[in-house]
Coordinates of C-alpha atoms and ligand atoms in Angstrom, one line a residue:
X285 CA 44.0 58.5 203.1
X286 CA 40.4 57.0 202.5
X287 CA 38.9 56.3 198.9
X288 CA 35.1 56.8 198.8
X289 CA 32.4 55.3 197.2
X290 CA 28.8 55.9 196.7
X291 CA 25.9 55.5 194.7
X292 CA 22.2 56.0 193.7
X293 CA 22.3 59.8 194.5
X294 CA 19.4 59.7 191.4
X295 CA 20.1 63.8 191.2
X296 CA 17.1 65.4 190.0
X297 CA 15.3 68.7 189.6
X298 CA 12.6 67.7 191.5
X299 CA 15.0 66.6 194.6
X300 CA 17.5 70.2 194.8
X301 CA 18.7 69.2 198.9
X302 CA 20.2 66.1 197.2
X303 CA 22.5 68.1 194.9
X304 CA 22.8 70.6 197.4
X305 CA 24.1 67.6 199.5
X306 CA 26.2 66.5 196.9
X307 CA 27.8 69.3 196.7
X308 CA 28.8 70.1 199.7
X309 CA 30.3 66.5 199.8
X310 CA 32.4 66.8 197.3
X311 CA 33.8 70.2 198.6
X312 CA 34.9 69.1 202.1
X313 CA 35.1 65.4 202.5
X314 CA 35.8 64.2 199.0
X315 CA 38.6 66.7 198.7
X316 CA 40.1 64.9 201.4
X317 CA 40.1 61.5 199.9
X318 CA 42.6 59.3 197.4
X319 CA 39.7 58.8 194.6
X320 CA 35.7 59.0 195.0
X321 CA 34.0 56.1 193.2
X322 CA 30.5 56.5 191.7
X323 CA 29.0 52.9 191.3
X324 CA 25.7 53.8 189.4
X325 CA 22.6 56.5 189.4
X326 CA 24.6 59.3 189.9
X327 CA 21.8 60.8 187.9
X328 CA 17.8 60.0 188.4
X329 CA 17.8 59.9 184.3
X330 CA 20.4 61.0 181.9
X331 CA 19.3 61.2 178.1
X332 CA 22.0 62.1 176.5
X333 CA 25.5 64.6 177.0
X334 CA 23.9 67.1 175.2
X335 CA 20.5 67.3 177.5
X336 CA 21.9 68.6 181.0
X337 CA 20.1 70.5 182.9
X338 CA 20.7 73.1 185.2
X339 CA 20.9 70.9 188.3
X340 CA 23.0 68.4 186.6
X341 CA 25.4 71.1 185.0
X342 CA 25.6 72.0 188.5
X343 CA 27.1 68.3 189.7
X344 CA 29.2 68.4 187.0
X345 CA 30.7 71.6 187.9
X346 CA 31.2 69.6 191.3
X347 CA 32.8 67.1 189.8
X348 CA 35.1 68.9 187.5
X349 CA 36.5 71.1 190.4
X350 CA 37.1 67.9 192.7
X351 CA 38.9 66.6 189.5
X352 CA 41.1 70.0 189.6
X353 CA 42.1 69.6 192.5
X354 CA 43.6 66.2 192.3
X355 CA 40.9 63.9 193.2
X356 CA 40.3 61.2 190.7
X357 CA 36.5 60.5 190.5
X358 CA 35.4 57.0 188.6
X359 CA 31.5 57.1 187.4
X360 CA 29.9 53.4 186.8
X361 CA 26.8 53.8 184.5
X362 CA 23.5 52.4 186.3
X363 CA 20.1 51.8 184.8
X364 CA 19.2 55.2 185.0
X365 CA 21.8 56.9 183.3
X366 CA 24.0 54.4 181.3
X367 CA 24.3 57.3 178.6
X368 CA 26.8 58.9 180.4
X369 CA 29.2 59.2 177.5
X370 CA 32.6 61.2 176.2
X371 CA 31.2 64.4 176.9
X372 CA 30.2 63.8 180.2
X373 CA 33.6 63.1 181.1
X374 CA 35.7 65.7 179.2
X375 CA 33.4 67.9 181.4
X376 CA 33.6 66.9 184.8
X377 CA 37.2 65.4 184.5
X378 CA 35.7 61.6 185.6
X379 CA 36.3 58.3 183.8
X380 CA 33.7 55.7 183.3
X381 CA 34.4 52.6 184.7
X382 CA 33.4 49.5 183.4
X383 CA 30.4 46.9 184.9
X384 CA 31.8 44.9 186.3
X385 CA 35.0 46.3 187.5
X386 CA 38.0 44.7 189.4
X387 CA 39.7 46.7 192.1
X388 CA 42.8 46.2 194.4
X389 CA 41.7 48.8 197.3
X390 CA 44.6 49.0 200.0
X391 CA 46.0 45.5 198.8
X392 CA 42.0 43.6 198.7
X393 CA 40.2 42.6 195.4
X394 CA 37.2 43.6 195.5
X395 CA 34.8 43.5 192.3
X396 CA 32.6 46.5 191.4
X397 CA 29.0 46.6 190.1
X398 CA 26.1 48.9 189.5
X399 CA 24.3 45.9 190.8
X400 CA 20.7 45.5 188.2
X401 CA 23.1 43.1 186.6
X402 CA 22.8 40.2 189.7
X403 CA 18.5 41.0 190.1
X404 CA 18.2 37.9 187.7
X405 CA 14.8 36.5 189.1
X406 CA 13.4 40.0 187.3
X407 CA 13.1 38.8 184.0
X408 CA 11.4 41.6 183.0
X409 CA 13.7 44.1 183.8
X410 CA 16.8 41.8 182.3
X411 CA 15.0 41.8 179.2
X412 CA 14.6 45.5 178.8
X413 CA 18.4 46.1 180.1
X414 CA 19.7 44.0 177.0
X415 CA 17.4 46.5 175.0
X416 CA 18.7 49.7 176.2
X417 CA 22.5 48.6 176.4
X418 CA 22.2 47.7 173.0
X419 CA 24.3 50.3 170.7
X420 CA 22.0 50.7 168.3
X421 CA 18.9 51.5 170.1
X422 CA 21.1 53.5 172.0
X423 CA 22.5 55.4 168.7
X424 CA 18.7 55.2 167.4
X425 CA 17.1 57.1 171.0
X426 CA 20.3 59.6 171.0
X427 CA 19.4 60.6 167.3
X428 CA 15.8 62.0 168.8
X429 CA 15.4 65.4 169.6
X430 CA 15.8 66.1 172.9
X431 CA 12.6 66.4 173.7
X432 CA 11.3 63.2 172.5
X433 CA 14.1 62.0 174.3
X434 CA 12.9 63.7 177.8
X435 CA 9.2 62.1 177.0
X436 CA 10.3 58.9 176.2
X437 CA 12.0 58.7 179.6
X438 CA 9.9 59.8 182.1
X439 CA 7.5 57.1 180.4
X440 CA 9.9 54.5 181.2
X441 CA 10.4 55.8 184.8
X442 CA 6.9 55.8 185.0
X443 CA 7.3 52.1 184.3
X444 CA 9.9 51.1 186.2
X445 CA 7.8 52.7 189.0
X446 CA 4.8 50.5 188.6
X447 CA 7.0 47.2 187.8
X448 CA 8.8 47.9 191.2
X449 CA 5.2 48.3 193.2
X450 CA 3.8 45.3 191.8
X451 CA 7.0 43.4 191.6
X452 CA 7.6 41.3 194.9
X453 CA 10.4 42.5 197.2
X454 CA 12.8 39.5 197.1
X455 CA 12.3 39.6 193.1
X456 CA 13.8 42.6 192.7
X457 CA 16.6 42.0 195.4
X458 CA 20.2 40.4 194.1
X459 CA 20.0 36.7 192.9
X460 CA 22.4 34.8 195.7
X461 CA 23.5 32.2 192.4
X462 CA 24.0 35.5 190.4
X463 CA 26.6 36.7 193.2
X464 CA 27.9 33.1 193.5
X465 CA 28.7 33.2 190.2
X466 CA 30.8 36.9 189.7
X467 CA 32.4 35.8 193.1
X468 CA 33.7 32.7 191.5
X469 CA 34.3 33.7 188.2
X470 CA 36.3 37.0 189.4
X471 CA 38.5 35.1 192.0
X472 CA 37.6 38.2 194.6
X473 CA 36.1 37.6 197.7
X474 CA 34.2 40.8 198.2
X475 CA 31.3 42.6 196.3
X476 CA 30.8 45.9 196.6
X477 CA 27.4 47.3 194.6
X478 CA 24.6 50.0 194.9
X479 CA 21.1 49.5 193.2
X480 CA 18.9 47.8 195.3
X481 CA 19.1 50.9 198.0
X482 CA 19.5 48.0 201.1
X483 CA 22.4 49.0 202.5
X484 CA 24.3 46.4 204.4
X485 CA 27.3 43.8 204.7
X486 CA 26.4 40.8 203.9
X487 CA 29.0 37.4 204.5
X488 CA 28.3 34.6 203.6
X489 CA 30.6 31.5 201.6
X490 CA 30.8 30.7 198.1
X491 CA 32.4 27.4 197.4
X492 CA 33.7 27.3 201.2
X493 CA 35.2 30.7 201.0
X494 CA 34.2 33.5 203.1
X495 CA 32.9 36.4 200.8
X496 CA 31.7 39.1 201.8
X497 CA 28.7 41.8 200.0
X498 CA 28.7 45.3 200.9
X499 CA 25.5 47.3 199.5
X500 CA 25.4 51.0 199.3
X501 CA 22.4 52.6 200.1
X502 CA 20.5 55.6 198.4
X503 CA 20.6 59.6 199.0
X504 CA 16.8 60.2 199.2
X505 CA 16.5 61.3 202.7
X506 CA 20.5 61.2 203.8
X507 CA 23.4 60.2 202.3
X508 CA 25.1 57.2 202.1
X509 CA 29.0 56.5 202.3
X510 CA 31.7 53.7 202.3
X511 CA 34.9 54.9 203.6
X512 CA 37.7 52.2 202.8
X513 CA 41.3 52.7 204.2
X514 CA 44.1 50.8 205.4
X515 CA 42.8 49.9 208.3
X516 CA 39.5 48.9 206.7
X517 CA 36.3 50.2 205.6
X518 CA 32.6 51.7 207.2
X519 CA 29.5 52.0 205.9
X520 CA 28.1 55.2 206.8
X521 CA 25.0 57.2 206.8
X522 CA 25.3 60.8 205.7
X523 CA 23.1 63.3 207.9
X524 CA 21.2 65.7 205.3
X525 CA 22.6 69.8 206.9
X526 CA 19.1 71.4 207.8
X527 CA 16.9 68.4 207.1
X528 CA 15.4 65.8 209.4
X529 CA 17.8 63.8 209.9
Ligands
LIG1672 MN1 20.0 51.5 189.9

């Protein structure tokens, strides 16, 4: 048996192959597995329980018939949609996980994050993280109507769009000290994060001991997989049925 993880799906209306994707994931290969982690960005932008759309309703139908069947599914918040909340679960049968995480996968630690939390040399977008994890901004935006909700964040993705363009790439990459640092202070010896969308395995040594960071990658034009079993784990790209790939 094989637990999955993956990440930074960012399922949106605009992007309906994705879901479609998604989907069809969790009906074949997820039903197969002993749990399906989500580490982050499950959703391009989630403003609130209450807002779903259609597409998103449709994932969470997904979700909530894996569930059924037996599969525990774990959601991490990411930057995009860190208002998953209560009713978010109830309906798709996951649980949140918290950020960071500690797991003991097939008898290895291993320490889970969305990943935004280690890009410290982006001081802009640490600074507006600590804004919107705050509870009462978040109590304050959840109180709008849902519209001014909706407006308010495709302004910030907006944003985030420029900041990225005319941010420099190693800026908005992981900080090495940052990872030194939840290496150390968690005792584990292996990262596993999304975020970034550079998928890879990364080793390297903190303190002398071998450590190793393995990045998920993104679903915008296939999907992206780690498959983790007894006898190990693989990082996997997921051909897109009927697309380019
Ligand atoms: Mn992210």
């Amino acid at each position: 048996m094989t637990t999955l993880f993956i990440s930074d799906l960012h399922l949106d209306a605009s992007r309906p192959d994705i879901t479609a994707q998604f989907l069809q994931f969790l009906d074949a290969e997820a039903l197969g597995a002993d749990a399906l982690y989500i580490l982050g960005d499950l959703f391009e932008s989630w403003i609130g329980d209450d807002a779903a759309d259609s597409g998103q309703c449709a994932a969470i139908a997904g979700l909530r018939s894996l569930t059924q069947r037996g599969v525990p599914c774990f959601v991490m918040h990411g930057n995009r949609d860190f208002l998953l909340g209560e009713q978010f679960c109830q309906r798709s049968g996951a649980r949140l996980l918290a950020d960071p995480v500690m797991l003991t996968l097939y008898g290895t630690d291993v320490l889970l994050m969305h990943g935004d939390a280690l890009c410290t040399d982006d001081q802009a977008y640490q600074r507006l993280r600590a804004t919107v994890r705050d509870t009462d901004w978040q109590r304050r935006f959840l109180g709008l109507s849902i519209s001014q909700r909706r407006a308010l964040a495709g302004a910030a993705r907006d944003g985030s769009k420029a900041h990225i363009a005319a941010t420099a790439y190693a800026i908005t990459d992981v900080n090495a000290d940052s990872v030194g640092t939840v290496l150390r202070e968690s005792g584990a010896a292996t990262l596993l994060h999304g975020h970034t969308h550079r998928p890879a395995v990364h080793s390297f040594n903190v303190d002398g001991r071998p450590c190793t960071r393995i990045v998920l990658g993104d679903w915008y034009t296939q999907g992206s997989v780690l498959r983790w079993n007894a006898q190990g784990y693989e990082l996997c790209g997921l051909a897109r049925t009927g697309g380019p790939e």
